[in-house]
CSV table of C-alpha atoms in Angstrom, one decimal:
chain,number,residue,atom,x,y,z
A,1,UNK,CA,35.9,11.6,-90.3
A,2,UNK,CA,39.2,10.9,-91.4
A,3,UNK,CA,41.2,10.9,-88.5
A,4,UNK,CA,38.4,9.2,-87.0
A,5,UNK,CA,38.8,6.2,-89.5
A,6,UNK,CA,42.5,5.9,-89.6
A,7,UNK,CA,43.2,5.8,-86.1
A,8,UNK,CA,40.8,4.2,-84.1
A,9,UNK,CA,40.5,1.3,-85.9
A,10,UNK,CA,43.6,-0.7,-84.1
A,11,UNK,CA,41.3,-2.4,-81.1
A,12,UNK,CA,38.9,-3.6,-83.2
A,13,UNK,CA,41.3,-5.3,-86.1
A,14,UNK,CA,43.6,-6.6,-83.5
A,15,UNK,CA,40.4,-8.3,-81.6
A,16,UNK,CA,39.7,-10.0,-84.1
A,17,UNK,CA,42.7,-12.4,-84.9
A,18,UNK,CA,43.0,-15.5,-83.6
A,19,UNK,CA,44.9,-16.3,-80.6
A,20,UNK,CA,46.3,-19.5,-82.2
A,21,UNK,CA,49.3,-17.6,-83.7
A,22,UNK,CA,51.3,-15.0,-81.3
A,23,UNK,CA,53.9,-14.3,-83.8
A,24,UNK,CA,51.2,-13.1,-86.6
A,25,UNK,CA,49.5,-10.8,-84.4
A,26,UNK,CA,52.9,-9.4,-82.8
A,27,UNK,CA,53.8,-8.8,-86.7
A,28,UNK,CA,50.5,-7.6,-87.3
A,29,UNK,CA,50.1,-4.9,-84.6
A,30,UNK,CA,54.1,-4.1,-85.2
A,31,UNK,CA,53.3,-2.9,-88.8
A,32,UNK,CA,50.1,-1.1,-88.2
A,33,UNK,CA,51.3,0.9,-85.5
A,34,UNK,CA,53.8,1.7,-87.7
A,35,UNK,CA,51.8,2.6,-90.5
A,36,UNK,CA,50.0,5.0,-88.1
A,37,UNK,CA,53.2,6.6,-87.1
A,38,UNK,CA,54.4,7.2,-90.7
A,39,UNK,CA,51.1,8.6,-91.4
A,40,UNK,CA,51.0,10.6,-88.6
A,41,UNK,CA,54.2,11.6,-89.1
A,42,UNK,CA,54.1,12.2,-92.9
A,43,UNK,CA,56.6,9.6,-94.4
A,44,UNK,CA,54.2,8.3,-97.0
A,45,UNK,CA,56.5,5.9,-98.6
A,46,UNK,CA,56.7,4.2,-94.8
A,47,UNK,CA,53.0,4.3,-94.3
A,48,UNK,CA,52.8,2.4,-97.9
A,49,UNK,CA,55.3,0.0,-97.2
A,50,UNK,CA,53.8,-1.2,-93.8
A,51,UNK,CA,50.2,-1.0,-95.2
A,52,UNK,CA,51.1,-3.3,-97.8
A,53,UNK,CA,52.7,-5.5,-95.2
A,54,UNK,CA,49.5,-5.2,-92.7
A,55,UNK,CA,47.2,-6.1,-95.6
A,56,UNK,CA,49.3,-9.3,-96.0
A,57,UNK,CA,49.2,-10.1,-92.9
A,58,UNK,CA,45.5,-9.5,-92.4
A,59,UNK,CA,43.9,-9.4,-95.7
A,60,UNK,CA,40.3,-8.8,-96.8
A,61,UNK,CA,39.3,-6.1,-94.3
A,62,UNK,CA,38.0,-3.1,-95.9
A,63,UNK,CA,39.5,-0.8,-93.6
A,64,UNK,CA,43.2,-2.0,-94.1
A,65,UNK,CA,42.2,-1.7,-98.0
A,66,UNK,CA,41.6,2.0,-97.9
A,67,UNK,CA,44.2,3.2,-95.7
A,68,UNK,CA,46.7,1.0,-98.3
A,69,UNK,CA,44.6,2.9,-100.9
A,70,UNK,CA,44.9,6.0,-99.1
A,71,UNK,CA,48.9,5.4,-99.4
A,72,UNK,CA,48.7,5.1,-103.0
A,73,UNK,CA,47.8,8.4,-103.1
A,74,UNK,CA,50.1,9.9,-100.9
A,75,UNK,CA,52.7,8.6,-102.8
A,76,UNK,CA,51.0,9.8,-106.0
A,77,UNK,CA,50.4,5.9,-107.1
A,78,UNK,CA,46.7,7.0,-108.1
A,79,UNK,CA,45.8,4.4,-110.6
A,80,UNK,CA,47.2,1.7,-108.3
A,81,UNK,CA,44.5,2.7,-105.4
A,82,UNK,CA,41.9,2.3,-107.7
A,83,UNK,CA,41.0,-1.3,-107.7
A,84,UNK,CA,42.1,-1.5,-103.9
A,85,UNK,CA,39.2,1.4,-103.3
A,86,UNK,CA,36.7,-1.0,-105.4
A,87,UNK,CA,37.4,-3.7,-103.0
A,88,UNK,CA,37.6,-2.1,-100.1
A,89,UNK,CA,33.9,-0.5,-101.4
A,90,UNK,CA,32.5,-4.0,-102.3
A,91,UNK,CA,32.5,-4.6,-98.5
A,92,UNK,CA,31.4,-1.5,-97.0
A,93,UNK,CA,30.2,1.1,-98.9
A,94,UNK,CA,30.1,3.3,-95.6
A,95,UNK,CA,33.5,4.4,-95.8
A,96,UNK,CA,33.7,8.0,-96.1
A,97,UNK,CA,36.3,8.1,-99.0
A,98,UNK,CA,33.7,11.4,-100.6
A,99,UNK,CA,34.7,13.0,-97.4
A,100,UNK,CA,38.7,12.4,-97.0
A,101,UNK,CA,40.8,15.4,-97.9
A,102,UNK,CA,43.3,13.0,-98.8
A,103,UNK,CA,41.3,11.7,-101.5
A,104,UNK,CA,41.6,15.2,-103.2
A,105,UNK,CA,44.2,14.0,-106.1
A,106,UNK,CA,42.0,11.8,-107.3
A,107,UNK,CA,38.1,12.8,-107.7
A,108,UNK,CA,38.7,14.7,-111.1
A,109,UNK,CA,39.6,11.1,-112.9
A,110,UNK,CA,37.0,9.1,-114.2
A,111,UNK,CA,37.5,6.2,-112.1
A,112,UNK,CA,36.6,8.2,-109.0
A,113,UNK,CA,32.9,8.5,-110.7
A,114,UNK,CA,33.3,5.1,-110.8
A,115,UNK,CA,32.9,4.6,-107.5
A,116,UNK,CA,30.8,6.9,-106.5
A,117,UNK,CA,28.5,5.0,-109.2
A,118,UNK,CA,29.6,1.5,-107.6
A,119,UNK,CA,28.5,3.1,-104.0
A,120,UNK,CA,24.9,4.6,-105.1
A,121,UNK,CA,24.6,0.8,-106.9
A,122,UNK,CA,25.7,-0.7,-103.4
A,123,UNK,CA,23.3,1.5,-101.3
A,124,UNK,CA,20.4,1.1,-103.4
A,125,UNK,CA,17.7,-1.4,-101.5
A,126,UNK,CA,16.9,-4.5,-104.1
A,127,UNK,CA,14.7,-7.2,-102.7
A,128,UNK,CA,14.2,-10.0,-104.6
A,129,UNK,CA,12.1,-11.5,-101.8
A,130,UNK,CA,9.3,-10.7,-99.6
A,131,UNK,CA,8.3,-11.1,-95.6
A,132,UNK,CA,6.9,-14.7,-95.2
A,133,UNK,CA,6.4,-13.9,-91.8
A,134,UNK,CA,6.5,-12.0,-88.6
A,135,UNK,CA,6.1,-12.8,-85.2
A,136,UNK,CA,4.9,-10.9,-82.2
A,137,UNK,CA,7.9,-11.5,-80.1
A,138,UNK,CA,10.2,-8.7,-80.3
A,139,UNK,CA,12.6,-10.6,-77.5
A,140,UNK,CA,13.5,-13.2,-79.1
A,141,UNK,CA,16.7,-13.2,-81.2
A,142,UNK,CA,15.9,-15.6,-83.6
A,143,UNK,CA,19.3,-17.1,-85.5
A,144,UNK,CA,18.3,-20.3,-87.1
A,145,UNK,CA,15.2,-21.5,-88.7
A,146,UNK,CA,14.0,-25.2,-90.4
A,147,UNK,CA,10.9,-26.4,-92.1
A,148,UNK,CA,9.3,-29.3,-92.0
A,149,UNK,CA,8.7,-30.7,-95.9
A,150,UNK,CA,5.9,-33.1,-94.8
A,151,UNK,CA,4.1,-31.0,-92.9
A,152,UNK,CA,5.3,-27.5,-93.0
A,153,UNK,CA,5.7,-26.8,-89.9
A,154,UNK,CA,8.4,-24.0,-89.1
A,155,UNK,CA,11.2,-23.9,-86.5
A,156,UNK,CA,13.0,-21.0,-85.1
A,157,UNK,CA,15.8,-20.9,-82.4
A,158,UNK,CA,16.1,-18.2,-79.8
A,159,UNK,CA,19.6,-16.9,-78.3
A,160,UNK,CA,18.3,-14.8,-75.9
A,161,UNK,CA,15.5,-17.3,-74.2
A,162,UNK,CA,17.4,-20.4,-74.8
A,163,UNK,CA,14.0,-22.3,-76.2
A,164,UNK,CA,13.0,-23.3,-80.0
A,165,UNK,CA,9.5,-22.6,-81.0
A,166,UNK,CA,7.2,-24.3,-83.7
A,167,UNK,CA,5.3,-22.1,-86.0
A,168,UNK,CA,2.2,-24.7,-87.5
A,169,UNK,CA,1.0,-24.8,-90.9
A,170,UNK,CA,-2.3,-22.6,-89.9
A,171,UNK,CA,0.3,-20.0,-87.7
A,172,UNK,CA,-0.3,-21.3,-84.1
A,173,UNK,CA,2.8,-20.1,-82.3
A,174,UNK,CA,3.7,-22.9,-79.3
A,175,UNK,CA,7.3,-23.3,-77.7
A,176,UNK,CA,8.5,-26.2,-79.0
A,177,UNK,CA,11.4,-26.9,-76.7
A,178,UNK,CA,11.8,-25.0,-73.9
A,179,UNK,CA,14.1,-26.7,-71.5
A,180,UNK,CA,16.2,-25.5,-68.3
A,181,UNK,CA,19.4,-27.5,-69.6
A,182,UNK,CA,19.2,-25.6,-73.3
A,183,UNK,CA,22.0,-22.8,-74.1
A,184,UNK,CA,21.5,-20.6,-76.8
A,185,UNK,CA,20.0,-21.8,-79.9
A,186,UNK,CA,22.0,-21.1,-83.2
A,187,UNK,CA,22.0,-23.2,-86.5
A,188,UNK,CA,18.7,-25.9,-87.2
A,189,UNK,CA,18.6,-28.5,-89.7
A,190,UNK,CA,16.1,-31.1,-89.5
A,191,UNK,CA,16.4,-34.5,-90.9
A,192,UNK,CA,12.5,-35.6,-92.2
A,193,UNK,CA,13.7,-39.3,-93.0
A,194,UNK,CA,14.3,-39.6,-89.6
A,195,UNK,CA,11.7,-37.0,-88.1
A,196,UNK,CA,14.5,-35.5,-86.3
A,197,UNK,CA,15.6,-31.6,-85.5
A,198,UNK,CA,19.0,-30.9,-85.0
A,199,UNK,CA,20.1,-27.8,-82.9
A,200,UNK,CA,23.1,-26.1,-82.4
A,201,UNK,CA,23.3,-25.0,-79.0
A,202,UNK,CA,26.1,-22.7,-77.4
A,203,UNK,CA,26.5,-20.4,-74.6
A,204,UNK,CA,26.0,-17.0,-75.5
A,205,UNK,CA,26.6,-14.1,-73.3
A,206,UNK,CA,23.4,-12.8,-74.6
A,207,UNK,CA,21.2,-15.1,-73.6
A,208,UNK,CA,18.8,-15.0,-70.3
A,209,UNK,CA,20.8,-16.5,-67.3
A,210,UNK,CA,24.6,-16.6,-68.7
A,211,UNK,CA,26.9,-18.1,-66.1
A,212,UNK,CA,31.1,-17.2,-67.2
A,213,UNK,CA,31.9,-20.9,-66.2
A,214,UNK,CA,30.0,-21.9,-69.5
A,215,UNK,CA,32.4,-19.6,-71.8
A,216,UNK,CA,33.5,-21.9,-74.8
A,217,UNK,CA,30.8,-24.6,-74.5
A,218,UNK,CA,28.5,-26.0,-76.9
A,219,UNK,CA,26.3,-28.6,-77.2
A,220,UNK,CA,24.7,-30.5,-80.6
A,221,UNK,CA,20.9,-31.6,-79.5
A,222,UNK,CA,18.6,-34.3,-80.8
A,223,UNK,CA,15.1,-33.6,-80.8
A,224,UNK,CA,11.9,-35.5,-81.9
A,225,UNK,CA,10.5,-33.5,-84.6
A,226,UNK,CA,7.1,-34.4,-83.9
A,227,UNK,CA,6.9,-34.3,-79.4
A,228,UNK,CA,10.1,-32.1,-78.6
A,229,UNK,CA,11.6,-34.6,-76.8
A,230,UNK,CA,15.0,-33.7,-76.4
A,231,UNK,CA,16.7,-37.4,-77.3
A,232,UNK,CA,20.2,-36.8,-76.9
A,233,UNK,CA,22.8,-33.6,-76.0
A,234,UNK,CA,26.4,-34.2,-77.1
A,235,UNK,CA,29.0,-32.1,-75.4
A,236,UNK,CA,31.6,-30.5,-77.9
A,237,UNK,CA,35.3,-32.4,-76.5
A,238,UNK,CA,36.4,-29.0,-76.4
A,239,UNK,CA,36.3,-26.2,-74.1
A,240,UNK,CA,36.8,-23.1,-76.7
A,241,UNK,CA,33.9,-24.2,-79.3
A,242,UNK,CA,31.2,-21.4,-80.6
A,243,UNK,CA,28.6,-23.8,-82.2
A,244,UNK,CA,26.9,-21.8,-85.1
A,245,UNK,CA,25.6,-24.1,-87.7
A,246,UNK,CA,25.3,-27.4,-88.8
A,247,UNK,CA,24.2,-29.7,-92.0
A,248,UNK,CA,22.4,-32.8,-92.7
A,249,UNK,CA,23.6,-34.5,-95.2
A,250,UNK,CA,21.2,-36.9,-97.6
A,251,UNK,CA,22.5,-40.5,-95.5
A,252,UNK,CA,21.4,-38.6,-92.1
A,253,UNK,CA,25.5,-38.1,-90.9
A,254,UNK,CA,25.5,-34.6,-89.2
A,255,UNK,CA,28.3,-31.8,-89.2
A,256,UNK,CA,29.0,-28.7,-87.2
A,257,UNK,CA,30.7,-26.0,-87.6
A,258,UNK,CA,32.4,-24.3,-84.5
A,259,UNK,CA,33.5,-20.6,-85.2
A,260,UNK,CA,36.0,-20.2,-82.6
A,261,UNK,CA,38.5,-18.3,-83.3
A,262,UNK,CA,41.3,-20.3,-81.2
A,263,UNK,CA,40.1,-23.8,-82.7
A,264,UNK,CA,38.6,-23.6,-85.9
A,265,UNK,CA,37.3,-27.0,-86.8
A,266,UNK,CA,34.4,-29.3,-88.1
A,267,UNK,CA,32.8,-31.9,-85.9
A,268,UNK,CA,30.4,-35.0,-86.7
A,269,UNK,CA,28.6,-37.5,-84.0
A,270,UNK,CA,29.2,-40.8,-84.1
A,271,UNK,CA,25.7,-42.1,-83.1
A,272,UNK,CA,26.8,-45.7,-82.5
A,273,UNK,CA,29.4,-43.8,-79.5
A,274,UNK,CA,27.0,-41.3,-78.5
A,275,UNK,CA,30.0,-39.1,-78.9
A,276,UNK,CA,30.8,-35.4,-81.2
A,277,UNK,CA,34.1,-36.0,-82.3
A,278,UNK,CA,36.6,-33.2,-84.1
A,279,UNK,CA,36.2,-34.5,-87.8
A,280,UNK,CA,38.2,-31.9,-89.4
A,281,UNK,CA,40.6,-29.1,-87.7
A,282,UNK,CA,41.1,-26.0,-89.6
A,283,UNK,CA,43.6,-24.0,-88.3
A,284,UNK,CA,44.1,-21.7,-91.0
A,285,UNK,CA,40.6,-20.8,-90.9
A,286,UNK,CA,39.8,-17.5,-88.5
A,287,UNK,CA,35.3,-18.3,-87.8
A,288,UNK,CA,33.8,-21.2,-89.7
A,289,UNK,CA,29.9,-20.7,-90.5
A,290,UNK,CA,27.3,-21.6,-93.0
A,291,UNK,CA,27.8,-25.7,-94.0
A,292,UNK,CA,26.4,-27.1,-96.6
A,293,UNK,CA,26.6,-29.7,-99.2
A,294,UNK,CA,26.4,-31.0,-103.0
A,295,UNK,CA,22.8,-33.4,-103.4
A,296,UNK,CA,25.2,-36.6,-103.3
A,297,UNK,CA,26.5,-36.0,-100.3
A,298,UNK,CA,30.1,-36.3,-101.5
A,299,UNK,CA,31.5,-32.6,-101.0
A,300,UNK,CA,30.4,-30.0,-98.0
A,301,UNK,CA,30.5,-26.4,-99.1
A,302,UNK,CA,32.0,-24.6,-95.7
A,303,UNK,CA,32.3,-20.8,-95.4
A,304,UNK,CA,34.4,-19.2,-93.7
A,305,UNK,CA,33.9,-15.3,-92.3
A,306,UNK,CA,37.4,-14.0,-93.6
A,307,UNK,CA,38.5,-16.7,-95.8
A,308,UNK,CA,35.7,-17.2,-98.0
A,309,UNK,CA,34.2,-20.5,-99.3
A,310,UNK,CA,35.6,-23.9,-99.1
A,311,UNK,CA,35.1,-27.0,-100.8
A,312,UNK,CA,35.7,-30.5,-98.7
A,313,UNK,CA,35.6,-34.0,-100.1
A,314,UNK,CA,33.7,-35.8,-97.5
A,315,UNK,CA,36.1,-39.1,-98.4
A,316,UNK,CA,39.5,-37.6,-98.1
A,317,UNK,CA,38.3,-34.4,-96.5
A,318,UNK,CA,40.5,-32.9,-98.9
A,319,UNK,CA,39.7,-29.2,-98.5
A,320,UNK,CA,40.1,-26.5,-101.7
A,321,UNK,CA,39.5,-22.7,-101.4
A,322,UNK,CA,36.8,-21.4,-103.6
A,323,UNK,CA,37.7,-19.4,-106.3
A,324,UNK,CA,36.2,-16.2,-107.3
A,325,UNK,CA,35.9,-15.0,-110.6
A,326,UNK,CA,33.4,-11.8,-109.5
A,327,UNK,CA,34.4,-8.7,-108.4
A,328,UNK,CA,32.1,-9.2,-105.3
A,329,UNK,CA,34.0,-10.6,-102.3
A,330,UNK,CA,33.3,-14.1,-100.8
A,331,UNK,CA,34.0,-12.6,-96.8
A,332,UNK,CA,31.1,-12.0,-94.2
A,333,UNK,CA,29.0,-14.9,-95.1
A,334,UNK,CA,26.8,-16.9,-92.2
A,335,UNK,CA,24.6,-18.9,-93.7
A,336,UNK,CA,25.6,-20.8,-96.9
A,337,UNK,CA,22.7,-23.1,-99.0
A,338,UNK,CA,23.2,-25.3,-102.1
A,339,UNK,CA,20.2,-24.7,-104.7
A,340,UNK,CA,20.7,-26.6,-108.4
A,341,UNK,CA,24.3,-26.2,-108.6
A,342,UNK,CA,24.3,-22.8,-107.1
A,343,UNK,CA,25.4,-21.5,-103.7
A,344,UNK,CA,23.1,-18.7,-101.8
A,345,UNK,CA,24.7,-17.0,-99.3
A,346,UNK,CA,23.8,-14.8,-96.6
A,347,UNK,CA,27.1,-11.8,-96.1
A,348,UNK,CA,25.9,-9.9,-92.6
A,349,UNK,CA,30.0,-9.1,-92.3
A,350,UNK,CA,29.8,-6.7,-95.4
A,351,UNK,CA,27.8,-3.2,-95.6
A,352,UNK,CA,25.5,-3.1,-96.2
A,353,UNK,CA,24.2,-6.9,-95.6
A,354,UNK,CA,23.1,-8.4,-98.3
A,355,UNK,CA,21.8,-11.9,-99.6
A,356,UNK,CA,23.6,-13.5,-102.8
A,357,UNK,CA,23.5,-15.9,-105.3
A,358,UNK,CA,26.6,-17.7,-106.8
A,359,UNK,CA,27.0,-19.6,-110.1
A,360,UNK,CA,29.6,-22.1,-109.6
A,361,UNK,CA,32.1,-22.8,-112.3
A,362,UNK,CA,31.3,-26.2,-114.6
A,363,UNK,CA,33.9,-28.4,-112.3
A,364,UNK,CA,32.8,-26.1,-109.3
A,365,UNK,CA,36.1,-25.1,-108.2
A,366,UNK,CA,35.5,-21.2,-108.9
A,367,UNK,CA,32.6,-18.3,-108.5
A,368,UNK,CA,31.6,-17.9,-112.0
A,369,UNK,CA,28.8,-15.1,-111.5
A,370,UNK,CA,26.8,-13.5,-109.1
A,371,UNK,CA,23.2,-12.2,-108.9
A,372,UNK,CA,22.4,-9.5,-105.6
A,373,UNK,CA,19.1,-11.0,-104.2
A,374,UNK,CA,18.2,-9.3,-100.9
A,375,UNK,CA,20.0,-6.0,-100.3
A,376,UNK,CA,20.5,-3.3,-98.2
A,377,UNK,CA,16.9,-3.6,-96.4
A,378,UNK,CA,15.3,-1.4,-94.1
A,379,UNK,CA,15.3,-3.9,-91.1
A,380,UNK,CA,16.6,-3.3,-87.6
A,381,UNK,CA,18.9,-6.0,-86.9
A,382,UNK,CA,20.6,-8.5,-89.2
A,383,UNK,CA,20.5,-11.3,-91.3
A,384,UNK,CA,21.8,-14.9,-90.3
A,385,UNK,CA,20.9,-18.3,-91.4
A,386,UNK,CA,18.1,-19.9,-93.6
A,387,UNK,CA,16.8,-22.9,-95.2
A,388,UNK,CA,15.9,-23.8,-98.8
A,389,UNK,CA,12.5,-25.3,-98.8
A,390,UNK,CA,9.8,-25.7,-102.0
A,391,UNK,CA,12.1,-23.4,-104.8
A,392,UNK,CA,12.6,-20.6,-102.0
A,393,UNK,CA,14.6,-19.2,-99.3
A,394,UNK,CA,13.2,-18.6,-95.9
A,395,UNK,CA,16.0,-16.9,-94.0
A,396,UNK,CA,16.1,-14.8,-90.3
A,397,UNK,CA,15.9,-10.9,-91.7
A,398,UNK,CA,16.2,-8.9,-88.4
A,399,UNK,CA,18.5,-10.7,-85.9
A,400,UNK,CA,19.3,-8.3,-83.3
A,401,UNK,CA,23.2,-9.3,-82.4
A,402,UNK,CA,23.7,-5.2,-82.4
A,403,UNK,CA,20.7,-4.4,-79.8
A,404,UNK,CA,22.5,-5.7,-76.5
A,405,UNK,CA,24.1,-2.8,-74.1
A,406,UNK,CA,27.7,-3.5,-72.4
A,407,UNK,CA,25.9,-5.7,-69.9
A,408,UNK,CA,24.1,-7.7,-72.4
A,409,UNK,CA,21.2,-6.3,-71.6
A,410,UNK,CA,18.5,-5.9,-75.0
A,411,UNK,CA,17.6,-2.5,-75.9
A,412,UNK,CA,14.0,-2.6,-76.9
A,413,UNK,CA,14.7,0.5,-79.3
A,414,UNK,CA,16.5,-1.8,-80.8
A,415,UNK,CA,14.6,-4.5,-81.9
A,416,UNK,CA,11.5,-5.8,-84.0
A,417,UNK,CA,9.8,-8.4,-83.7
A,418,UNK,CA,11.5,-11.1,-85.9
A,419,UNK,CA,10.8,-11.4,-89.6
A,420,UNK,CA,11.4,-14.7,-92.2
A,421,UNK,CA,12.1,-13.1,-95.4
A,422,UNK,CA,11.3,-15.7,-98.7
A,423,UNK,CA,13.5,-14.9,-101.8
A,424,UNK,CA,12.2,-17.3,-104.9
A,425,UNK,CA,15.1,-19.1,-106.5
A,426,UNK,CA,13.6,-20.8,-109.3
């Protein structure tokens, strides 16, 4: 278990940097392979030094933060792995620190108790919510869903069969839009002043059909809320865009966020042009995701899945970093919703997934308090994006991003049939 956790951990941490900056992830790989070494090797104050510099150069990964903890020890530093082990726990409980000889120093002193409490408390299911609904389509991967206010009509997205189905009122089940031009569905958002559904649609290697040639394109669609008419498709003007979500604000102005790794950015369609235009590049950003914004319309909430939250004025697109006064971390979020001043976020990049809600500071520039809503559930599958309708949450419970073989192919062991959870907020 040990070994296991300290070694073969280099592909996957090294995958996931962003292309955009060859001189960080020569550094990067550099000083981990030279933690390794030390450790391997047994020059502990080595294998501290360059896990202090890998954790600066890629920082919130809970891995990185228990082999930096793990170096603590080594160099018998015990109270200063301490906090770095309650991090590192906040994001994934699973690591086997109970299990790691190396952690032998340190289980007699009362803040080892500590967190083996914090990890019971972590691993303990809570649901604050209840399933709103299931439907009998176990091949679907759902991502995105939207409600209709007037009405109540429902509408969910499918990766895999590149279609978007409408759930009535009285539970009919009819495929909305189901059109040969239509790439994966992610992110929903539906505009009722207008009667309009917005889609985010990107081409997914897990969806039905996937062609190579279409890697890095995505696609914003306009669709009739009431016929399905698809009314307009704007091309992203880049070639390396991952579509994921996307917000309506109050004046009907539309934003997506791309999670590409190589181009982080925000776009907006100028309807007059008929053209998606890059409104905002982030570059110091690693996979944008859930957008959202204050009721005025003035600043979009934007999270980030390493990063955390950030706050843009919409005037100056001025962007500030969230700050976080909690001890749980803002990393792993998808889907990110504004209720009364609060923030609601859905973290499928922490273990065990979880849904949370955030209490702002009074000029909103800093987490001031947490509540754990949905948590640790028994679903297959995880939980992505969501839309606050009537005082509740209705958010995608099961998606089943973990059920595809090598070849993209979906393993039916795998999967449920997909489930809209509702958590009440008020």
């Amino acid at each position: 278990m040990k070994q296991k956790l300290r070694f073969s951990f280099t592909c996957i941490i090294l995958c996931s940097l962003s292309t955009r900056a060859l001189l960080a992830q020569v550094s990067f790989r550099q000083s981990y392979q030279a933690a390794m070494e030390a450790y391997k090797g047994k020059d502990y104050d080595t294998f501290l030094r360059q896990m202090q510099l890998t954790d600066t150069l890629r920082p919130n990964h809970p891995t990185i933060l228990y082999n930096l903890a793990v170096a603590y020890i080594l160099n018998d530093d015990p109270q200063e792995s301490f906090p770095v082990l309650r991090r590192a726990l906040w994001m994934n409980s699973s690591l086997p620190f109970q299990e790691d000889n190396d952690l032998e120093a340190i289980r007699s002193l009362t803040p080892y108790q500590d967190l083996q409490s914090l990890k019971r408390e972590l691993d303990q299911s809570h649901a604050a919510g209840s399933v709103a609904l299931q439907l009998e389509e176990p091949t679907m991967h759902p991502e995105g869903i939207a409600i209709d206010p007037q009405n109540g009509n429902w509408y969910m997205g499918s990766i895999r069969q590149r279609k978007i189905v409408r759930i009535t009122a009285t539970g009919e089940v009819e495929d909305f839009l189901n059109d040969s031009s239509l790439w994966a569905i992610m992110g929903l958002s539906l505009d009722p002043n207008q009667d309009v559904l917005w889609a985010c649609s990107t081409a997914a290697p897990e969806m039905l059909a996937y062609d190579t040639s279409l890697t890095g394109k995505s696609k914003l669609l306009k669709i009739d809320a009431t016929t399905g008419q698809l009314q307009g498709a704007y091309d992203a003007p880049a070639n390396d865009t991952w579509f994921g979500d996307l917000h309506t604000l109050p004046d009907g102005r539309v934003f997506v966020t791309s999670s590409s790794s190589t181009h982080p950015a925000i776009y907006g369609l100028e309807e007059a042009s008929g053209q998606l235009v890059e409104w905002l590049s982030m570059p110091d950003m690693i996979s944008l995701q859930g957008i959202t914004s204050d009721p005025a319309g003035k600043r979009l909430f934007v999270a980030d899945y390493r990063e955390g939250i950030l706050s843009i004025d919409l005037k100056t697109k001025g962007v500030q970093r969230i700050g976080n006064e909690t001890p749980h971390p803002l990393k792993g979020i998808d889907g990110l919703y504004w209720y009364e001043g609060d923030l609601i976020a859905i973290h499928n990049g922490l273990q065990p997934f979880r849904v949370v809600r955030y209490e702002l500071s009074s000029d909103r520039s800093a987490i001031a308090a947490f509540e754990l809503l949905d948590k640790a559930l028994p679903h297959k599958g995880e939980p992505t994006l969501g839309v606050v309708h009537q005082d509740s949450l209705f958010y995608i419970a099961n998606s089943p991003w973990g059920a595809y073989d090598e070849q993209y192919q979906l393993l039916p062991e795998k999967t449920e049939s997909p489930i809209i959870r509702s958590i009440p907020l008020r």
